mmCIF file of C-alpha atoms in Angstrom:
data_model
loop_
_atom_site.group_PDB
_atom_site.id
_atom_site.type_symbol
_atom_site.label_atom_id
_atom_site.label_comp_id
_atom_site.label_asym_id
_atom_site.label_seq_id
_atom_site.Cartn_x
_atom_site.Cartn_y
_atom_site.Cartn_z
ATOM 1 C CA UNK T 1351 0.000 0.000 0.000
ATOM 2 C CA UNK T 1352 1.752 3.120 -0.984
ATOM 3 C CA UNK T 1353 0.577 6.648 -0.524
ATOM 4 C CA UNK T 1354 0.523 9.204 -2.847
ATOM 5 C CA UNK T 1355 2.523 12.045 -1.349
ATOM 6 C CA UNK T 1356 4.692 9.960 0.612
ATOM 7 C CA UNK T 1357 7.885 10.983 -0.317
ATOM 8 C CA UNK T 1358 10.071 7.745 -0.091
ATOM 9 C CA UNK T 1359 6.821 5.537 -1.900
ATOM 10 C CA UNK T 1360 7.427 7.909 -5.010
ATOM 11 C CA UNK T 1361 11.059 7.300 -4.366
ATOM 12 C CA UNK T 1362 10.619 3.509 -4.213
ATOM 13 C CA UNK T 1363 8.126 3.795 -7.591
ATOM 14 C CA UNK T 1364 10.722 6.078 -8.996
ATOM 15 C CA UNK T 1365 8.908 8.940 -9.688
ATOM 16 C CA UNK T 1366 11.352 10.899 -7.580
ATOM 17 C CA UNK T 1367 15.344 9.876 -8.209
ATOM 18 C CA UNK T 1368 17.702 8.695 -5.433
ATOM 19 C CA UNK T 1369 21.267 7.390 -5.174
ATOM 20 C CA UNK T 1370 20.368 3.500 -5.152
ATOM 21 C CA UNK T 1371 22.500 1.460 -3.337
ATOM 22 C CA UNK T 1372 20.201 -1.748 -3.248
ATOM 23 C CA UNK T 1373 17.054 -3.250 -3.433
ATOM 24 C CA UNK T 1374 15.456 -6.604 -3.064
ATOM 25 C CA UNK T 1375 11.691 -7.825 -3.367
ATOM 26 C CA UNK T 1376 10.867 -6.289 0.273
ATOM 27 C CA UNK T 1377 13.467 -3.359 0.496
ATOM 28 C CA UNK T 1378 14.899 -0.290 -1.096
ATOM 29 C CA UNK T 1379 18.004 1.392 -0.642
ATOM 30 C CA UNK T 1380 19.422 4.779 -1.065
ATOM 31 C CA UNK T 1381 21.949 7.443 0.117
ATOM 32 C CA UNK T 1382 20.401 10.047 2.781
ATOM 33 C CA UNK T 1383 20.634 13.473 1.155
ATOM 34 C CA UNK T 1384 22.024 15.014 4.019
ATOM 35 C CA UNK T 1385 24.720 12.504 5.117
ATOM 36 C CA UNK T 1386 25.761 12.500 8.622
ATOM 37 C CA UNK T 1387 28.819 10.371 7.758
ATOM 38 C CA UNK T 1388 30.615 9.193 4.804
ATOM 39 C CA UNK T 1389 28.348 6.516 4.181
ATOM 40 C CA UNK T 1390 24.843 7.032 5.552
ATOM 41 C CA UNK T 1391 22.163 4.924 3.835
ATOM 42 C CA UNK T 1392 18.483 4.775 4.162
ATOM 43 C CA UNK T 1393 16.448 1.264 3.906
ATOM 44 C CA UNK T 1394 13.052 1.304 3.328
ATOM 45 C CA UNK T 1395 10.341 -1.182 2.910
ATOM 46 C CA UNK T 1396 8.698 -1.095 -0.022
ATOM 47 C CA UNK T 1397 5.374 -1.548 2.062
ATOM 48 C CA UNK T 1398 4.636 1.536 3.508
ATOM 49 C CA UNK T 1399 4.057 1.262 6.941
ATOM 50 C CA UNK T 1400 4.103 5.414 8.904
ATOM 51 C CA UNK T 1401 6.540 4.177 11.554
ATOM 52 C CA UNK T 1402 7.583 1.557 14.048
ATOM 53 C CA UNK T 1403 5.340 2.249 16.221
ATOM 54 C CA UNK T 1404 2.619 1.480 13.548
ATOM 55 C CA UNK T 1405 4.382 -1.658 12.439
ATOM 56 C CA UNK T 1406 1.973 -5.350 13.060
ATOM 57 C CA UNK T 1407 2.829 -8.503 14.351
ATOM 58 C CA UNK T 1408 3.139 -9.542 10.548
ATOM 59 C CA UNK T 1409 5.698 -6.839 9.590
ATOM 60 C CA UNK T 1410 8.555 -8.568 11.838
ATOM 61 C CA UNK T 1411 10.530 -10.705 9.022
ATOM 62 C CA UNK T 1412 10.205 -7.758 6.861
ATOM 63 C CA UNK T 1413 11.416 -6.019 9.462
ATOM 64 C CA UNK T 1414 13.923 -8.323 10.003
ATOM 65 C CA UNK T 1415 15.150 -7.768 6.496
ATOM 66 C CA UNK T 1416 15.374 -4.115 6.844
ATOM 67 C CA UNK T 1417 18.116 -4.741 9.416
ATOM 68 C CA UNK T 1418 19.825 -7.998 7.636
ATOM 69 C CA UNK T 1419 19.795 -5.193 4.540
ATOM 70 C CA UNK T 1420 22.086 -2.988 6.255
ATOM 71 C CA UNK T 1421 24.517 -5.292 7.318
ATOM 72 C CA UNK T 1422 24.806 -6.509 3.803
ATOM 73 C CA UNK T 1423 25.361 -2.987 2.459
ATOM 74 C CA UNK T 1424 27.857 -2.356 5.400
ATOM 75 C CA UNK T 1425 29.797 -5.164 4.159
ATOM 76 C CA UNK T 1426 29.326 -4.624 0.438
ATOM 77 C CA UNK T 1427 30.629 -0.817 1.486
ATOM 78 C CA UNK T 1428 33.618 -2.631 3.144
ATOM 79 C CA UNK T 1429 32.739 -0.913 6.581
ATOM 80 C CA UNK T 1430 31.385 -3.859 8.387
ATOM 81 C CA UNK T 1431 34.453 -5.091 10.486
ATOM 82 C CA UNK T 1432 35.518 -1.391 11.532
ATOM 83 C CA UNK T 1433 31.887 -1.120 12.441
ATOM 84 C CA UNK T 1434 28.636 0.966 11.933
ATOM 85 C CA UNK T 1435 25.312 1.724 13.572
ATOM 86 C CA UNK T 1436 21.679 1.455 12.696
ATOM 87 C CA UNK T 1437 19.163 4.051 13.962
ATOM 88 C CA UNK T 1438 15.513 4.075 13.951
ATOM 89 C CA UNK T 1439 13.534 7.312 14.437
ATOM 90 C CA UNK T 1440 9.864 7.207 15.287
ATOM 91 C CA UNK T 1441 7.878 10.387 15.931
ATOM 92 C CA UNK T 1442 8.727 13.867 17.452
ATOM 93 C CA UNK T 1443 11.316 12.924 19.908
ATOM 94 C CA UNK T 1444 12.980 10.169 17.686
ATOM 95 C CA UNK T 1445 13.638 12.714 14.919
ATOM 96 C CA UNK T 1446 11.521 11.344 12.323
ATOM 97 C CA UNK T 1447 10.729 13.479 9.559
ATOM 98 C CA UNK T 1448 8.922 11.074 6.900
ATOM 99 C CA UNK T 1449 6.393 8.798 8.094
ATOM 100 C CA UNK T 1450 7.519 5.987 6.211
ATOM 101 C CA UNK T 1451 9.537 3.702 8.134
ATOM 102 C CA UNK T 1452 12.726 3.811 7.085
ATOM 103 C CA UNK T 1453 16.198 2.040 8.727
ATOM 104 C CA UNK T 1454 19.475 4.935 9.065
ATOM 105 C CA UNK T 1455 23.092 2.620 8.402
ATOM 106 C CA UNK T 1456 25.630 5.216 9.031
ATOM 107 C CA UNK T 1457 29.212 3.772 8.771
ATOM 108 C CA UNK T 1458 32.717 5.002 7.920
ATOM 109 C CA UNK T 1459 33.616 6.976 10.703
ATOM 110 C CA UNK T 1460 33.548 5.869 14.761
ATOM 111 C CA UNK T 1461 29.880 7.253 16.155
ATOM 112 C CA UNK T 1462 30.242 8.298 19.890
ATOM 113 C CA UNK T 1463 27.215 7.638 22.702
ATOM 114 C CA UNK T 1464 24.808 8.709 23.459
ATOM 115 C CA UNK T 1465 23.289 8.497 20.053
ATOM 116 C CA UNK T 1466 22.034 12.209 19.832
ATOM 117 C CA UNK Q 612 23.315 -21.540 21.921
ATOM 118 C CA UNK Q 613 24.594 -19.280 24.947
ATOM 119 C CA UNK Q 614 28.406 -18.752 25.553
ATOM 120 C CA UNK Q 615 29.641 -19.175 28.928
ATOM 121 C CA UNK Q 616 31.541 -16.217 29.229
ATOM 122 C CA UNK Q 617 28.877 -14.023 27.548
ATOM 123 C CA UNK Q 618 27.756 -11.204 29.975
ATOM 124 C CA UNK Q 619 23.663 -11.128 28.379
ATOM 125 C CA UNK Q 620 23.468 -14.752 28.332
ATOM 126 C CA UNK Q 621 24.388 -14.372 32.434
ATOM 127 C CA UNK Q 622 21.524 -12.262 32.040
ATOM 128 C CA UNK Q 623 18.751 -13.884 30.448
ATOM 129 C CA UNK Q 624 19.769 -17.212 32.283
ATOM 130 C CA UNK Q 625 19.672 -14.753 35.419
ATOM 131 C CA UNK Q 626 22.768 -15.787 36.392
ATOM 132 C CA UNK Q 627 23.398 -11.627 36.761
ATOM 133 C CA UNK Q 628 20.340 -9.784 37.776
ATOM 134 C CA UNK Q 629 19.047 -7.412 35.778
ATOM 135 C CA UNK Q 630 16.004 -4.996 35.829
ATOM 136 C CA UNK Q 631 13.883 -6.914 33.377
ATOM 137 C CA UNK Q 632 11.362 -4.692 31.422
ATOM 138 C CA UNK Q 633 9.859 -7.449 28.747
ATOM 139 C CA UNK Q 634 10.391 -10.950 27.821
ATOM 140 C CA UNK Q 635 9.104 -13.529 25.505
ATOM 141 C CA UNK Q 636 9.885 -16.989 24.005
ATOM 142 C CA UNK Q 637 12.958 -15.051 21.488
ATOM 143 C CA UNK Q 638 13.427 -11.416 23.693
ATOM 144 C CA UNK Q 639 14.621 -10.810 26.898
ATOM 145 C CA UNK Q 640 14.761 -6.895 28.130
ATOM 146 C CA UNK Q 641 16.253 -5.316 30.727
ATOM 147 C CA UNK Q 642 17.279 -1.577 31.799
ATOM 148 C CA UNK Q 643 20.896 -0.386 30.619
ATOM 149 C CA UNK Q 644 23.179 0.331 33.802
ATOM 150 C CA UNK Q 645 24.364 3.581 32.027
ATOM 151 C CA UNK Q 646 21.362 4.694 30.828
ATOM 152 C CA UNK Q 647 21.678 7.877 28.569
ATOM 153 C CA UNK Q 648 17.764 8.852 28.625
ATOM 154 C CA UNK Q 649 14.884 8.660 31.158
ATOM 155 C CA UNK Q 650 14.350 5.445 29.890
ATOM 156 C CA UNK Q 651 16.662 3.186 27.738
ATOM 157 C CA UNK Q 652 16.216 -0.355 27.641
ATOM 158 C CA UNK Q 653 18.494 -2.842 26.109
ATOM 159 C CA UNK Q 654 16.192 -5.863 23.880
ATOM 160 C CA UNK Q 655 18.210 -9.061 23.434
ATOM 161 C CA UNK Q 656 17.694 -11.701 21.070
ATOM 162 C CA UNK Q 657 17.844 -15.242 23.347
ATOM 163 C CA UNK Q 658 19.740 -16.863 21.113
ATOM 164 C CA UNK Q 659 23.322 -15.904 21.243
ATOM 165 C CA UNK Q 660 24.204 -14.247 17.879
ATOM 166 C CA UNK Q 661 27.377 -11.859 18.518
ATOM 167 C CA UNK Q 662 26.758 -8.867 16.047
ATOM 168 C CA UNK Q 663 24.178 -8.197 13.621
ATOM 169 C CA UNK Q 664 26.639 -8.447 10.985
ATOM 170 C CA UNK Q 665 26.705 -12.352 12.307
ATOM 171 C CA UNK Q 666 23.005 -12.018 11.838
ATOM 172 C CA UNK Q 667 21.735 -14.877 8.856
ATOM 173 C CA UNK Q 668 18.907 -14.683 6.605
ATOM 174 C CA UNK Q 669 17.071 -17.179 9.037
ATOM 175 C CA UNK Q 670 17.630 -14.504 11.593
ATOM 176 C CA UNK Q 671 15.066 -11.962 9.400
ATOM 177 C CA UNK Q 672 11.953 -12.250 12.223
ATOM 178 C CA UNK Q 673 13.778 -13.018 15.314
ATOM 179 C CA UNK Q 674 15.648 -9.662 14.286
ATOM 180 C CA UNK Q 675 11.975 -8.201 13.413
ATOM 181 C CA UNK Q 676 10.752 -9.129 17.102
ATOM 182 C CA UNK Q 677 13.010 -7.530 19.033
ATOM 183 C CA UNK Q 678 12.035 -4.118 16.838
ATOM 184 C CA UNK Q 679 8.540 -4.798 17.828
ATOM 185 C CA UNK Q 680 9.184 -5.558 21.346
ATOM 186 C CA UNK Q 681 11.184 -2.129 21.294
ATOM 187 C CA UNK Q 682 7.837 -0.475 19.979
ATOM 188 C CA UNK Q 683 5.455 -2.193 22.458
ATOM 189 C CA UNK Q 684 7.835 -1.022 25.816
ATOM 190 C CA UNK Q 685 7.847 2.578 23.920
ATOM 191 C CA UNK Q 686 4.202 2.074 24.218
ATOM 192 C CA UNK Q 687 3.593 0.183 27.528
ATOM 193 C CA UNK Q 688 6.077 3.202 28.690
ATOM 194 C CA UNK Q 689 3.902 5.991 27.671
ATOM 195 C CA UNK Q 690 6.599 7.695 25.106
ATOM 196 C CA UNK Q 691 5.385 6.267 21.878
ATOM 197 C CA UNK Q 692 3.446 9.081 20.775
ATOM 198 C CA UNK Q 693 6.221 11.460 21.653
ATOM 199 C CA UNK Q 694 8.722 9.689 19.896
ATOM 200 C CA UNK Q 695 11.781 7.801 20.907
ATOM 201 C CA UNK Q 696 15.179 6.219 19.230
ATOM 202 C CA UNK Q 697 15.751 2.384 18.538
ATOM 203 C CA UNK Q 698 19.904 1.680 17.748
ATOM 204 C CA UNK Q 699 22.108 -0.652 16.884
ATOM 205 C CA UNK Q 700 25.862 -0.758 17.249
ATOM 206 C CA UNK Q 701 28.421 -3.203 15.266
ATOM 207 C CA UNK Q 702 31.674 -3.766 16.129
ATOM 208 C CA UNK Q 703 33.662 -0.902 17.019
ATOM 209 C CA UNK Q 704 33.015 2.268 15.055
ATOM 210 C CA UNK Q 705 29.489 1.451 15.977
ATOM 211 C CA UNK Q 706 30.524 1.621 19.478
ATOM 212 C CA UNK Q 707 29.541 -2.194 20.370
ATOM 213 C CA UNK Q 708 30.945 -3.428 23.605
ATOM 214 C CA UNK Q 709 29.107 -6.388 24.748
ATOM 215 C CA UNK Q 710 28.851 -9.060 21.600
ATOM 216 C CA UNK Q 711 25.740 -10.059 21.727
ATOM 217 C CA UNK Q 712 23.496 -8.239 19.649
ATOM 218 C CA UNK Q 713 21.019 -5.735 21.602
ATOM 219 C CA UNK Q 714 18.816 -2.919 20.288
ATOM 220 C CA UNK Q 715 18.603 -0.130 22.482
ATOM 221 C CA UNK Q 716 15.885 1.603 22.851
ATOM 222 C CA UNK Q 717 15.765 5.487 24.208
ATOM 223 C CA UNK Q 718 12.845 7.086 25.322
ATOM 224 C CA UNK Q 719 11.592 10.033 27.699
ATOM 225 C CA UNK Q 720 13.612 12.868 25.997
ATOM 226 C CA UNK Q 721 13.903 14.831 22.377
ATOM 227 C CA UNK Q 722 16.937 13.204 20.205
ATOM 228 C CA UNK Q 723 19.167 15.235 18.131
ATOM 229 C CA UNK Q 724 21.041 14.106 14.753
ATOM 230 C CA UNK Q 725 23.335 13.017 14.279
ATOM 231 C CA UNK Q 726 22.629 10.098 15.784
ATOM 232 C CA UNK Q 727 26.375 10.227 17.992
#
């Protein structure tokens, strides 16, 4: 179920470009345009679902995938052994600021805690 | 499969008592002793897997459940409207210091980005 003026289901359809970095049947894949480190990808499920907190029992694999999706690009980047970290914003305090879930791998330099 | 020497299997065996905030047949959560919000929670997969970049394909919806417990003790807190911040950390420039993989979850106060 996509929206029509959700911003990253027009990216996912295309109608809007992005910097693909991957994409499989459940997920799609592309760089952040404001990058908070030299690689900082966003993963997205080509479902739209607003936000974790509006994720369903059913959503876990896919959910799942979303994270098994960033450690592949981590590795395929060549980042995975130094290290990375995955972030998930939902609502005001989280940050978010498009309401379709979407998975942050930032990698390629060290990230200090606490995360913001 | 647990490893002896693994500090969160001591936990979830409760060999080392922690302040348990959720558990289910795959998820065991408990508070983080250094907590860096009002609430942050660390969710932990039983089974022992060391990183998520160890994580396997089969992995995909026991990695999905502990994002979905991390939702329901945003909401059983009282912070899921308001927002909150789920991470990850791999291997060192992720900031990972206890290998077995955890999701923390942050709650209770606004989050800046970047995300550390």
């Amino acid at each position: 179920m996509s929206t029509g003026d959700c911003l990253f289901c027009k990216i996912i359809a295309g109608e809007i470009p992005s910097g693909k970095v991957y994409e499989d049947d459940d997920c799609y894949a592309f760089n952040d345009i404001s990058p908070q480190a030299p690689t900082h990808v966003l993963i997205v499920p080509r479902k739209h679902i607003d936000s974790l907190d509006k994720a369903a029992a059913e959503d876990a694999e896919l959910l799942g995938r979303l994270m098994l999706a960033a450690a592949e690009i981590a590795r395929d980047k060549g980042f995975a052994e130094d290290g990375y970290r995955v972030v998930v914003n939902t609502n005001g305090d989280g940050g978010q600021t498009v309401f379709h879930l979407h998975v942050h791998l930032l990698g390629g330099r060290p990230f200090v805690f606490p995360p913001g």
